[in-house]
């Protein structure tokens, strides 16, 4: 059977498309977690659709609740939920600050500064390649969201940080469960500094705890130290679920993150510079 | 032009379904792959070139909404888009059972290519969602072949 021109053309198209994407991949691998322009464009163009879907479904949901539920109770509930959310965030941050600061005046100044820096955001998308890697939120550069801002859940537990791309009205969060994430932590009340890394399946590992160390036990709560320069100190990150020894110098410690992925509908982005505040 | 609008609307529909599924249950995301169904559908209808282009577009769209390297899902979907169009011109995959097997095989190939590229580039294992991802080809193929059958029925009754 003769090799037709049409078939040759279609093969050229196939190999060209694969080649272009291989070029994309080879450009990005050395760039690490930085996103390229093309990715930013696609993200910026399509993220409003994602945002729209969430808004439409929220709208339908709220119409249903408002018309068929108890209107006043609903309103009160919404107001109280917002209040609880705000207070939870403030409480968590204040507790972190209390550990760091002693002077009352200094504390008061920081509290005033902090009050305006909590930005409530809604999760509009999960990572298509691995749900434990990243989230997309409905606030972006227009709302003051910038790279490396800290993100907490409704209870003030650490979720992750803002990474690129940051679109006008959308941004991406790298979760602490991502394999490329690292957070400097210590167990609450114990002085054993270590680093938490995600393992990509919803759990994390606590790295660099010496095999001879006996201080870390199952059930220990891990909090941030702030040494990494990204996360403020004193925020709850997770709980130790297993401690095992192996042939290496370090212990094999599994950590369950403090946040629950099912409850990540509303989050808080801390807009303040944590290095200046803490 | 009409085809392009149709494709774009289908991609948006897949995107909407993906967002909706994420709202319902996170585990469901491991079971359904709407973008691949759109790619296979248009590849069956319009041929391998359309399939390859749409596959590249859908894959890159999927990559842009993840921390994955831009192009990993793109390559996998380009290959299945092309293959769907090419093989459907050689063999008749219209009957529902044959269509199911065909879509299932394509989705298995896509999952294998994507997992291999992902593991190679990131040097880490793919998150299988406690094994749920292995059911993705089966469930997506069942849904897809049924949807394709219903679309064909609907089209034939209109004519």
CSV table of C-alpha atoms in Angstrom, one decimal:
chain,number,residue,atom,x,y,z
A,1,UNK,CA,0.0,0.0,0.0
A,2,UNK,CA,1.5,3.4,-1.0
A,3,UNK,CA,2.4,5.8,1.8
A,4,UNK,CA,-0.2,8.5,1.2
A,5,UNK,CA,0.5,12.3,1.5
A,6,UNK,CA,-2.5,12.6,3.9
A,7,UNK,CA,-1.0,9.9,6.2
A,8,UNK,CA,2.4,11.6,6.1
A,9,UNK,CA,0.8,14.9,7.0
A,10,UNK,CA,-1.0,13.5,9.9
A,11,UNK,CA,2.2,11.9,11.2
A,12,UNK,CA,4.1,15.2,10.8
A,13,UNK,CA,1.3,16.8,12.9
A,14,UNK,CA,1.6,14.2,15.6
A,15,UNK,CA,5.4,14.3,15.9
A,16,UNK,CA,5.4,18.1,15.8
A,17,UNK,CA,2.9,18.3,18.6
A,18,UNK,CA,4.9,15.8,20.7
A,19,UNK,CA,8.2,17.6,19.8
A,20,UNK,CA,6.8,20.9,20.9
A,21,UNK,CA,5.6,19.5,24.2
A,22,UNK,CA,8.9,17.8,24.8
A,23,UNK,CA,10.6,21.2,24.3
A,24,UNK,CA,8.2,22.6,26.8
A,25,UNK,CA,9.1,19.9,29.3
A,26,UNK,CA,12.9,20.3,28.8
A,27,UNK,CA,12.6,24.0,29.2
A,28,UNK,CA,10.6,23.7,32.5
A,29,UNK,CA,12.6,21.0,34.2
A,30,UNK,CA,15.6,23.3,35.1
A,31,UNK,CA,13.1,26.1,36.0
A,32,UNK,CA,11.9,24.1,39.1
A,33,UNK,CA,8.5,25.4,40.3
A,34,UNK,CA,8.4,28.5,38.2
A,35,UNK,CA,5.7,28.5,35.6
A,36,UNK,CA,6.3,29.5,32.0
A,37,UNK,CA,4.4,32.2,30.1
A,38,UNK,CA,2.3,29.8,28.1
A,39,UNK,CA,1.2,28.0,31.2
A,40,UNK,CA,0.3,31.4,32.9
A,41,UNK,CA,-1.7,32.4,29.9
A,42,UNK,CA,-3.7,29.1,29.8
A,43,UNK,CA,-4.2,29.3,33.6
A,44,UNK,CA,-5.4,33.0,33.4
A,45,UNK,CA,-7.8,32.3,30.5
A,46,UNK,CA,-9.4,29.2,32.0
A,47,UNK,CA,-9.4,29.9,35.7
A,48,UNK,CA,-12.4,32.3,35.5
A,49,UNK,CA,-14.4,29.4,34.1
A,50,UNK,CA,-13.5,27.4,37.2
A,51,UNK,CA,-14.4,30.3,39.3
A,52,UNK,CA,-17.7,30.8,37.5
A,53,UNK,CA,-18.6,27.1,38.1
A,54,UNK,CA,-18.1,27.4,41.8
A,55,UNK,CA,-20.0,30.7,41.9
A,56,UNK,CA,-22.9,29.2,39.9
A,57,UNK,CA,-23.2,26.2,42.1
A,58,UNK,CA,-22.8,28.3,45.2
A,59,UNK,CA,-25.5,30.6,43.9
A,60,UNK,CA,-27.9,27.7,43.2
A,61,UNK,CA,-27.1,26.3,46.6
A,62,UNK,CA,-27.8,29.6,48.4
A,63,UNK,CA,-31.1,30.2,46.4
A,64,UNK,CA,-32.3,26.8,47.6
A,65,UNK,CA,-31.2,27.5,51.2
A,66,UNK,CA,-32.6,31.0,51.3
A,67,UNK,CA,-36.0,30.3,49.8
A,68,UNK,CA,-36.7,26.9,51.3
A,69,UNK,CA,-34.9,27.3,54.6
A,70,UNK,CA,-35.4,29.6,57.5
A,71,UNK,CA,-34.3,32.9,56.1
A,72,UNK,CA,-33.3,34.6,59.3
A,73,UNK,CA,-31.6,31.6,60.8
A,74,UNK,CA,-29.6,31.2,57.6
A,75,UNK,CA,-28.4,34.8,57.7
A,76,UNK,CA,-27.4,34.6,61.4
A,77,UNK,CA,-25.7,31.3,60.7
A,78,UNK,CA,-23.7,32.8,57.8
A,79,UNK,CA,-22.7,35.8,59.9
A,80,UNK,CA,-21.6,33.6,62.8
A,81,UNK,CA,-19.7,31.3,60.5
A,82,UNK,CA,-17.8,34.3,59.1
A,83,UNK,CA,-17.2,35.5,62.6
A,84,UNK,CA,-16.0,32.1,63.8
A,85,UNK,CA,-13.7,31.9,60.7
A,86,UNK,CA,-12.2,35.3,61.4
A,87,UNK,CA,-11.8,34.5,65.1
A,88,UNK,CA,-10.2,31.1,64.5
A,89,UNK,CA,-7.6,32.7,62.2
A,90,UNK,CA,-6.9,35.5,64.7
A,91,UNK,CA,-6.7,33.1,67.6
A,92,UNK,CA,-4.3,30.9,65.8
A,93,UNK,CA,-2.1,33.8,64.7
A,94,UNK,CA,-2.2,35.5,68.2
A,95,UNK,CA,-1.2,32.2,69.8
A,96,UNK,CA,1.8,32.0,67.5
A,97,UNK,CA,2.7,35.6,68.3
A,98,UNK,CA,2.4,35.1,72.0
A,99,UNK,CA,5.0,32.5,71.8
A,100,UNK,CA,7.3,34.9,70.0
A,101,UNK,CA,6.7,38.2,71.7
A,102,UNK,CA,6.8,39.3,75.3
A,103,UNK,CA,6.4,43.0,75.2
A,104,UNK,CA,2.7,44.2,75.4
A,105,UNK,CA,3.2,47.3,73.2
A,106,UNK,CA,5.0,45.4,70.5
A,107,UNK,CA,2.2,42.7,70.7
A,108,UNK,CA,-0.5,45.3,70.3
A,109,UNK,CA,1.1,46.9,67.3
A,110,UNK,CA,1.4,43.5,65.6
A,111,UNK,CA,-2.2,42.6,66.4
A,112,UNK,CA,-3.5,45.8,64.7
A,113,UNK,CA,-1.3,45.1,61.7
A,114,UNK,CA,-2.5,41.5,61.6
A,115,UNK,CA,-6.3,42.2,61.7
A,116,UNK,CA,-6.3,43.6,58.1
A,117,UNK,CA,-4.1,41.0,56.7
A,118,UNK,CA,-6.4,37.9,56.7
A,119,UNK,CA,-7.9,37.4,53.3
A,120,UNK,CA,-10.7,34.7,53.1
A,121,UNK,CA,-10.5,32.8,49.8
A,122,UNK,CA,-12.5,30.0,48.2
A,123,UNK,CA,-11.0,26.9,46.7
A,124,UNK,CA,-12.1,26.6,43.1
A,125,UNK,CA,-10.0,23.8,41.8
A,126,UNK,CA,-7.9,20.8,42.8
A,127,UNK,CA,-4.7,19.6,41.1
A,128,UNK,CA,-5.6,17.4,38.1
A,129,UNK,CA,-2.4,15.4,38.4
A,130,UNK,CA,-2.5,14.8,42.1
A,131,UNK,CA,-5.0,16.3,44.5
A,132,UNK,CA,-2.4,16.4,47.3
A,133,UNK,CA,-0.1,18.8,45.3
A,134,UNK,CA,-1.9,22.1,44.8
A,135,UNK,CA,-5.2,24.0,45.0
A,136,UNK,CA,-6.6,26.9,42.9
A,137,UNK,CA,-8.2,29.8,44.8
A,138,UNK,CA,-10.5,32.6,43.7
A,139,UNK,CA,-8.3,35.5,44.7
A,140,UNK,CA,-5.3,36.8,42.8
A,141,UNK,CA,-2.9,39.6,42.3
A,142,UNK,CA,-5.8,42.2,42.2
A,143,UNK,CA,-6.6,41.2,45.8
A,144,UNK,CA,-3.0,41.5,46.9
A,145,UNK,CA,-2.1,37.8,46.7
A,146,UNK,CA,1.6,37.3,46.1
A,147,UNK,CA,4.0,34.4,45.8
A,148,UNK,CA,5.0,32.7,49.1
A,149,UNK,CA,2.1,34.1,51.2
A,150,UNK,CA,1.0,31.6,53.9
A,151,UNK,CA,-2.3,29.8,53.6
A,152,UNK,CA,-4.3,28.4,56.6
A,153,UNK,CA,-7.5,26.4,56.8
A,154,UNK,CA,-10.6,27.5,58.8
A,155,UNK,CA,-9.2,26.3,62.1
A,156,UNK,CA,-5.8,28.0,61.5
A,157,UNK,CA,-3.9,24.9,60.5
A,158,UNK,CA,-1.2,25.2,57.9
A,159,UNK,CA,-2.3,24.3,54.3
A,160,UNK,CA,0.6,25.6,52.3
A,161,UNK,CA,1.9,28.7,50.4
A,162,UNK,CA,1.1,30.6,47.3
A,163,UNK,CA,3.1,29.6,44.3
A,164,UNK,CA,3.2,30.7,40.7
A,165,UNK,CA,1.2,31.3,38.5
A,166,UNK,CA,-0.8,34.1,40.2
A,167,UNK,CA,-3.5,35.4,37.8
A,168,UNK,CA,-5.5,38.6,38.3
A,169,UNK,CA,-8.3,36.8,40.1
A,170,UNK,CA,-6.9,33.3,40.8
A,171,UNK,CA,-3.8,31.9,42.4
A,172,UNK,CA,-2.3,28.5,43.1
A,173,UNK,CA,-1.4,27.1,46.5
A,174,UNK,CA,1.3,24.5,47.0
A,175,UNK,CA,0.1,22.2,49.7
A,176,UNK,CA,2.4,20.9,52.5
A,177,UNK,CA,1.6,17.4,51.2
A,178,UNK,CA,3.3,18.1,47.9
A,179,UNK,CA,6.6,16.2,47.5
A,180,UNK,CA,8.4,19.4,46.7
A,181,UNK,CA,7.2,21.2,49.8
A,182,UNK,CA,9.3,21.6,52.9
A,183,UNK,CA,8.4,23.1,56.3
A,184,UNK,CA,10.6,23.6,59.3
A,185,UNK,CA,8.8,22.3,62.4
A,186,UNK,CA,9.2,21.2,66.0
A,187,UNK,CA,7.0,19.0,68.1
A,188,UNK,CA,4.9,21.1,70.5
A,189,UNK,CA,6.8,21.4,73.8
A,190,UNK,CA,9.9,19.5,72.7
A,191,UNK,CA,13.0,20.9,71.1
A,192,UNK,CA,13.6,18.6,68.2
A,193,UNK,CA,13.7,20.6,65.0
A,194,UNK,CA,13.0,18.8,61.8
A,195,UNK,CA,11.6,19.2,58.3
A,196,UNK,CA,8.3,18.0,57.0
A,197,UNK,CA,8.1,16.9,53.4
A,198,UNK,CA,5.0,15.8,51.6
A,199,UNK,CA,5.0,12.3,50.1
A,200,UNK,CA,2.2,12.9,47.6
A,201,UNK,CA,-0.5,10.6,49.1
A,202,UNK,CA,-1.9,12.8,51.8
A,203,UNK,CA,0.7,12.1,54.4
A,204,UNK,CA,4.1,13.7,55.1
A,205,UNK,CA,7.4,12.5,56.5
A,206,UNK,CA,9.4,14.1,59.2
A,207,UNK,CA,13.0,14.2,58.0
A,208,UNK,CA,16.3,14.5,59.8
A,209,UNK,CA,15.3,13.1,63.2
A,210,UNK,CA,18.2,11.2,64.4
A,211,UNK,CA,17.8,7.4,65.0
A,212,UNK,CA,18.9,7.8,68.6
A,213,UNK,CA,16.3,10.5,69.4
A,214,UNK,CA,13.6,9.3,71.7
A,215,UNK,CA,11.7,12.6,72.3
A,216,UNK,CA,9.4,12.3,69.3
A,217,UNK,CA,6.5,9.9,69.8
A,218,UNK,CA,3.2,9.1,68.2
A,219,UNK,CA,0.5,11.7,68.7
A,220,UNK,CA,3.0,14.6,68.9
A,221,UNK,CA,1.6,17.8,67.4
A,222,UNK,CA,4.1,19.6,65.1
A,223,UNK,CA,4.2,23.3,64.8
A,224,UNK,CA,6.1,25.7,62.5
A,225,UNK,CA,9.3,27.3,63.8
A,226,UNK,CA,9.5,30.1,61.2
A,227,UNK,CA,13.2,29.3,60.5
A,228,UNK,CA,12.4,28.6,56.8
A,229,UNK,CA,11.5,32.3,56.4
A,230,UNK,CA,8.2,31.5,54.7
A,231,UNK,CA,5.9,30.2,57.4
A,232,UNK,CA,5.3,32.1,60.6
A,233,UNK,CA,6.1,30.3,63.9
A,234,UNK,CA,3.6,28.4,66.0
A,235,UNK,CA,1.1,27.2,63.4
A,236,UNK,CA,-0.1,23.7,63.7
A,237,UNK,CA,1.1,21.6,60.8
A,238,UNK,CA,0.2,18.0,61.6
A,239,UNK,CA,0.4,15.1,64.0
A,240,UNK,CA,2.9,12.2,64.2
A,241,UNK,CA,1.1,9.0,63.3
A,242,UNK,CA,4.0,6.5,63.2
A,243,UNK,CA,7.6,6.4,64.3
A,244,UNK,CA,9.8,3.6,62.9
A,245,UNK,CA,13.5,2.9,62.8
A,246,UNK,CA,15.3,1.6,59.8
A,247,UNK,CA,18.9,1.0,58.7
A,248,UNK,CA,19.6,4.7,58.0
A,249,UNK,CA,20.8,7.4,60.4
A,250,UNK,CA,17.4,8.9,60.7
A,251,UNK,CA,14.0,7.7,61.9
A,252,UNK,CA,11.2,7.1,59.6
A,253,UNK,CA,8.4,9.3,60.9
A,254,UNK,CA,5.0,9.6,59.2
A,255,UNK,CA,2.9,12.7,59.8
A,256,UNK,CA,-0.8,13.3,59.1
A,257,UNK,CA,-1.5,17.0,58.1
A,258,UNK,CA,-3.7,18.9,60.5
A,259,UNK,CA,-6.0,20.1,57.6
A,260,UNK,CA,-8.7,17.9,56.2
A,261,UNK,CA,-8.9,18.0,52.4
A,262,UNK,CA,-12.7,17.6,52.5
A,263,UNK,CA,-13.0,20.8,54.5
A,264,UNK,CA,-10.8,22.9,52.3
A,265,UNK,CA,-13.6,25.0,50.8
A,266,UNK,CA,-12.7,28.3,52.5
A,267,UNK,CA,-9.1,29.2,53.4
A,268,UNK,CA,-7.2,32.2,54.7
A,269,UNK,CA,-4.3,33.8,52.9
A,270,UNK,CA,-2.1,35.8,55.3
A,271,UNK,CA,-1.1,38.9,53.3
A,272,UNK,CA,1.2,40.3,55.9
A,273,UNK,CA,5.0,39.7,55.6
A,274,UNK,CA,5.5,37.0,58.2
A,275,UNK,CA,9.2,37.9,58.5
A,276,UNK,CA,8.4,41.4,59.5
A,277,UNK,CA,5.5,40.4,61.8
A,278,UNK,CA,7.1,37.5,63.8
B,1,UNK,CA,-15.5,27.1,12.5
B,2,UNK,CA,-18.6,25.3,13.7
B,3,UNK,CA,-16.4,22.3,14.6
B,4,UNK,CA,-14.0,24.5,16.5
B,5,UNK,CA,-16.8,26.1,18.5
B,6,UNK,CA,-18.2,22.7,19.2
B,7,UNK,CA,-14.8,21.5,20.5
B,8,UNK,CA,-14.2,24.5,22.6
B,9,UNK,CA,-17.7,24.2,24.2
B,10,UNK,CA,-17.0,20.5,24.8
B,11,UNK,CA,-13.7,21.3,26.5
B,12,UNK,CA,-15.5,23.9,28.7
B,13,UNK,CA,-18.2,21.3,29.5
B,14,UNK,CA,-15.5,18.8,30.5
B,15,UNK,CA,-13.9,21.5,32.6
B,16,UNK,CA,-17.2,22.3,34.3
B,17,UNK,CA,-17.8,18.6,35.0
B,18,UNK,CA,-14.3,18.3,36.5
B,19,UNK,CA,-14.9,21.3,38.8
B,20,UNK,CA,-18.4,19.9,39.7
B,21,UNK,CA,-16.9,16.5,40.5
B,22,UNK,CA,-14.3,18.0,42.7
B,23,UNK,CA,-17.1,19.8,44.6
B,24,UNK,CA,-19.0,16.5,45.1
B,25,UNK,CA,-16.2,14.2,46.1
B,26,UNK,CA,-12.4,14.3,45.7
B,27,UNK,CA,-12.2,10.6,45.2
B,28,UNK,CA,-14.4,10.8,42.1
B,29,UNK,CA,-11.6,12.7,40.4
B,30,UNK,CA,-9.6,9.5,40.2
B,31,UNK,CA,-12.4,7.6,38.5
B,32,UNK,CA,-13.5,9.9,35.7
B,33,UNK,CA,-11.4,11.5,32.9
B,34,UNK,CA,-13.8,13.8,31.0
B,35,UNK,CA,-11.1,15.5,29.0
B,36,UNK,CA,-10.0,12.2,27.5
B,37,UNK,CA,-13.6,11.4,26.5
B,38,UNK,CA,-13.9,14.7,24.7
B,39,UNK,CA,-10.6,14.0,22.9
B,40,UNK,CA,-11.6,10.5,21.9
B,41,UNK,CA,-15.1,11.6,20.8
B,42,UNK,CA,-13.8,14.3,18.4
B,43,UNK,CA,-11.0,12.0,17.2
B,44,UNK,CA,-13.6,9.4,16.3
B,45,UNK,CA,-15.8,12.0,14.6
B,46,UNK,CA,-13.2,14.2,12.9
B,47,UNK,CA,-10.1,12.0,12.5
B,48,UNK,CA,-6.6,11.8,13.9
B,49,UNK,CA,-5.4,15.3,13.2
B,50,UNK,CA,-8.3,16.9,15.1
B,51,UNK,CA,-7.7,14.2,17.8
B,52,UNK,CA,-4.0,15.1,18.2
B,53,UNK,CA,-4.6,18.8,18.4
B,54,UNK,CA,-7.5,18.6,20.8
B,55,UNK,CA,-5.5,16.1,22.9
B,56,UNK,CA,-2.6,18.5,23.1
B,57,UNK,CA,-4.9,21.3,24.0
B,58,UNK,CA,-6.8,19.4,26.7
B,59,UNK,CA,-3.6,17.9,28.1
B,60,UNK,CA,-2.0,21.3,28.4
B,61,UNK,CA,-5.1,22.7,30.0
B,62,UNK,CA,-5.0,19.9,32.5
B,63,UNK,CA,-1.3,20.6,33.1
B,64,UNK,CA,-1.8,24.3,33.6
B,65,UNK,CA,-4.2,23.5,36.5
B,66,UNK,CA,-1.8,21.3,38.3
B,67,UNK,CA,1.8,21.5,39.7
B,68,UNK,CA,2.8,18.9,37.1
B,69,UNK,CA,5.2,19.8,34.4
B,70,UNK,CA,3.5,21.6,31.5
B,71,UNK,CA,3.3,19.0,28.7
B,72,UNK,CA,3.2,15.7,30.6
B,73,UNK,CA,-0.6,15.2,30.2
B,74,UNK,CA,-0.4,17.0,26.8
B,75,UNK,CA,1.8,14.3,25.3
B,76,UNK,CA,-0.3,11.4,26.6
B,77,UNK,CA,-3.5,13.0,25.3
B,78,UNK,CA,-2.0,13.9,22.0
B,79,UNK,CA,-1.0,10.2,21.4
B,80,UNK,CA,-4.5,8.9,22.4
B,81,UNK,CA,-6.2,11.5,20.3
B,82,UNK,CA,-4.2,10.6,17.3
B,83,UNK,CA,-4.5,6.8,17.9
B,84,UNK,CA,-8.3,7.1,18.4
B,85,UNK,CA,-8.7,8.9,15.0
B,86,UNK,CA,-6.2,6.6,13.2
B,87,UNK,CA,-7.5,3.2,14.4
B,88,UNK,CA,-11.2,4.2,14.1
B,89,UNK,CA,-10.5,4.8,10.4
B,90,UNK,CA,-9.1,1.3,10.0
B,91,UNK,CA,-11.6,-0.7,12.2
B,92,UNK,CA,-15.3,-0.1,12.9
B,93,UNK,CA,-15.6,0.8,16.6
B,94,UNK,CA,-19.2,2.0,16.4
B,95,UNK,CA,-21.0,-1.0,18.1
B,96,UNK,CA,-21.3,-0.2,21.8
B,97,UNK,CA,-19.3,-3.2,23.1
B,98,UNK,CA,-16.5,-2.8,20.6
B,99,UNK,CA,-16.5,0.9,21.4
B,100,UNK,CA,-16.2,0.2,25.1
B,101,UNK,CA,-13.2,-2.0,24.6
B,102,UNK,CA,-11.6,0.5,22.2
B,103,UNK,CA,-12.0,3.4,24.6
B,104,UNK,CA,-10.9,1.3,27.5
B,105,UNK,CA,-7.7,0.3,25.7
B,106,UNK,CA,-7.0,3.9,24.8
B,107,UNK,CA,-7.5,5.1,28.3
B,108,UNK,CA,-5.2,2.4,29.6
B,109,UNK,CA,-2.5,3.5,27.2
B,110,UNK,CA,-3.0,7.1,28.3
B,111,UNK,CA,-2.7,6.2,31.9
B,112,UNK,CA,0.5,4.2,31.3
B,113,UNK,CA,2.2,7.0,29.2
B,114,UNK,CA,1.2,9.6,31.7
B,115,UNK,CA,2.3,7.6,34.7
B,116,UNK,CA,5.7,6.8,33.1
B,117,UNK,CA,6.4,10.4,32.1
B,118,UNK,CA,5.3,11.6,35.5
B,119,UNK,CA,7.5,9.1,37.4
B,120,UNK,CA,10.4,9.7,35.1
B,121,UNK,CA,10.3,13.5,35.4
B,122,UNK,CA,9.4,13.8,39.1
B,123,UNK,CA,11.2,10.7,40.3
B,124,UNK,CA,8.2,9.9,42.4
B,125,UNK,CA,5.3,7.5,42.3
B,126,UNK,CA,1.9,8.6,41.0
B,127,UNK,CA,-0.8,9.1,43.6
B,128,UNK,CA,-3.2,6.3,42.8
B,129,UNK,CA,-5.9,7.5,45.2
B,130,UNK,CA,-5.6,4.2,47.2
B,131,UNK,CA,-5.9,2.3,43.9
B,132,UNK,CA,-8.9,4.2,42.6
B,133,UNK,CA,-7.0,5.5,39.5
B,134,UNK,CA,-6.7,1.9,38.2
B,135,UNK,CA,-10.5,1.8,37.8
B,136,UNK,CA,-10.4,5.1,35.8
B,137,UNK,CA,-10.1,3.5,32.3
B,138,UNK,CA,-12.9,1.0,33.1
B,139,UNK,CA,-15.4,3.5,34.5
B,140,UNK,CA,-14.5,6.3,32.1
B,141,UNK,CA,-14.8,3.9,29.1
B,142,UNK,CA,-18.2,2.6,30.3
B,143,UNK,CA,-19.5,6.1,30.7
B,144,UNK,CA,-17.9,7.2,27.4
B,145,UNK,CA,-19.2,4.4,25.3
B,146,UNK,CA,-22.6,4.8,26.7
B,147,UNK,CA,-22.5,8.6,26.1
B,148,UNK,CA,-21.2,8.1,22.5
B,149,UNK,CA,-24.0,5.6,21.8
B,150,UNK,CA,-26.6,8.0,23.1
B,151,UNK,CA,-25.2,10.9,21.0
B,152,UNK,CA,-25.3,8.7,17.9
B,153,UNK,CA,-28.9,7.6,18.6
B,154,UNK,CA,-29.9,11.2,19.2
B,155,UNK,CA,-28.2,12.3,16.0
B,156,UNK,CA,-29.8,9.5,13.9
B,157,UNK,CA,-33.3,10.3,15.3
B,158,UNK,CA,-32.8,14.0,14.4
B,159,UNK,CA,-32.0,13.1,10.8
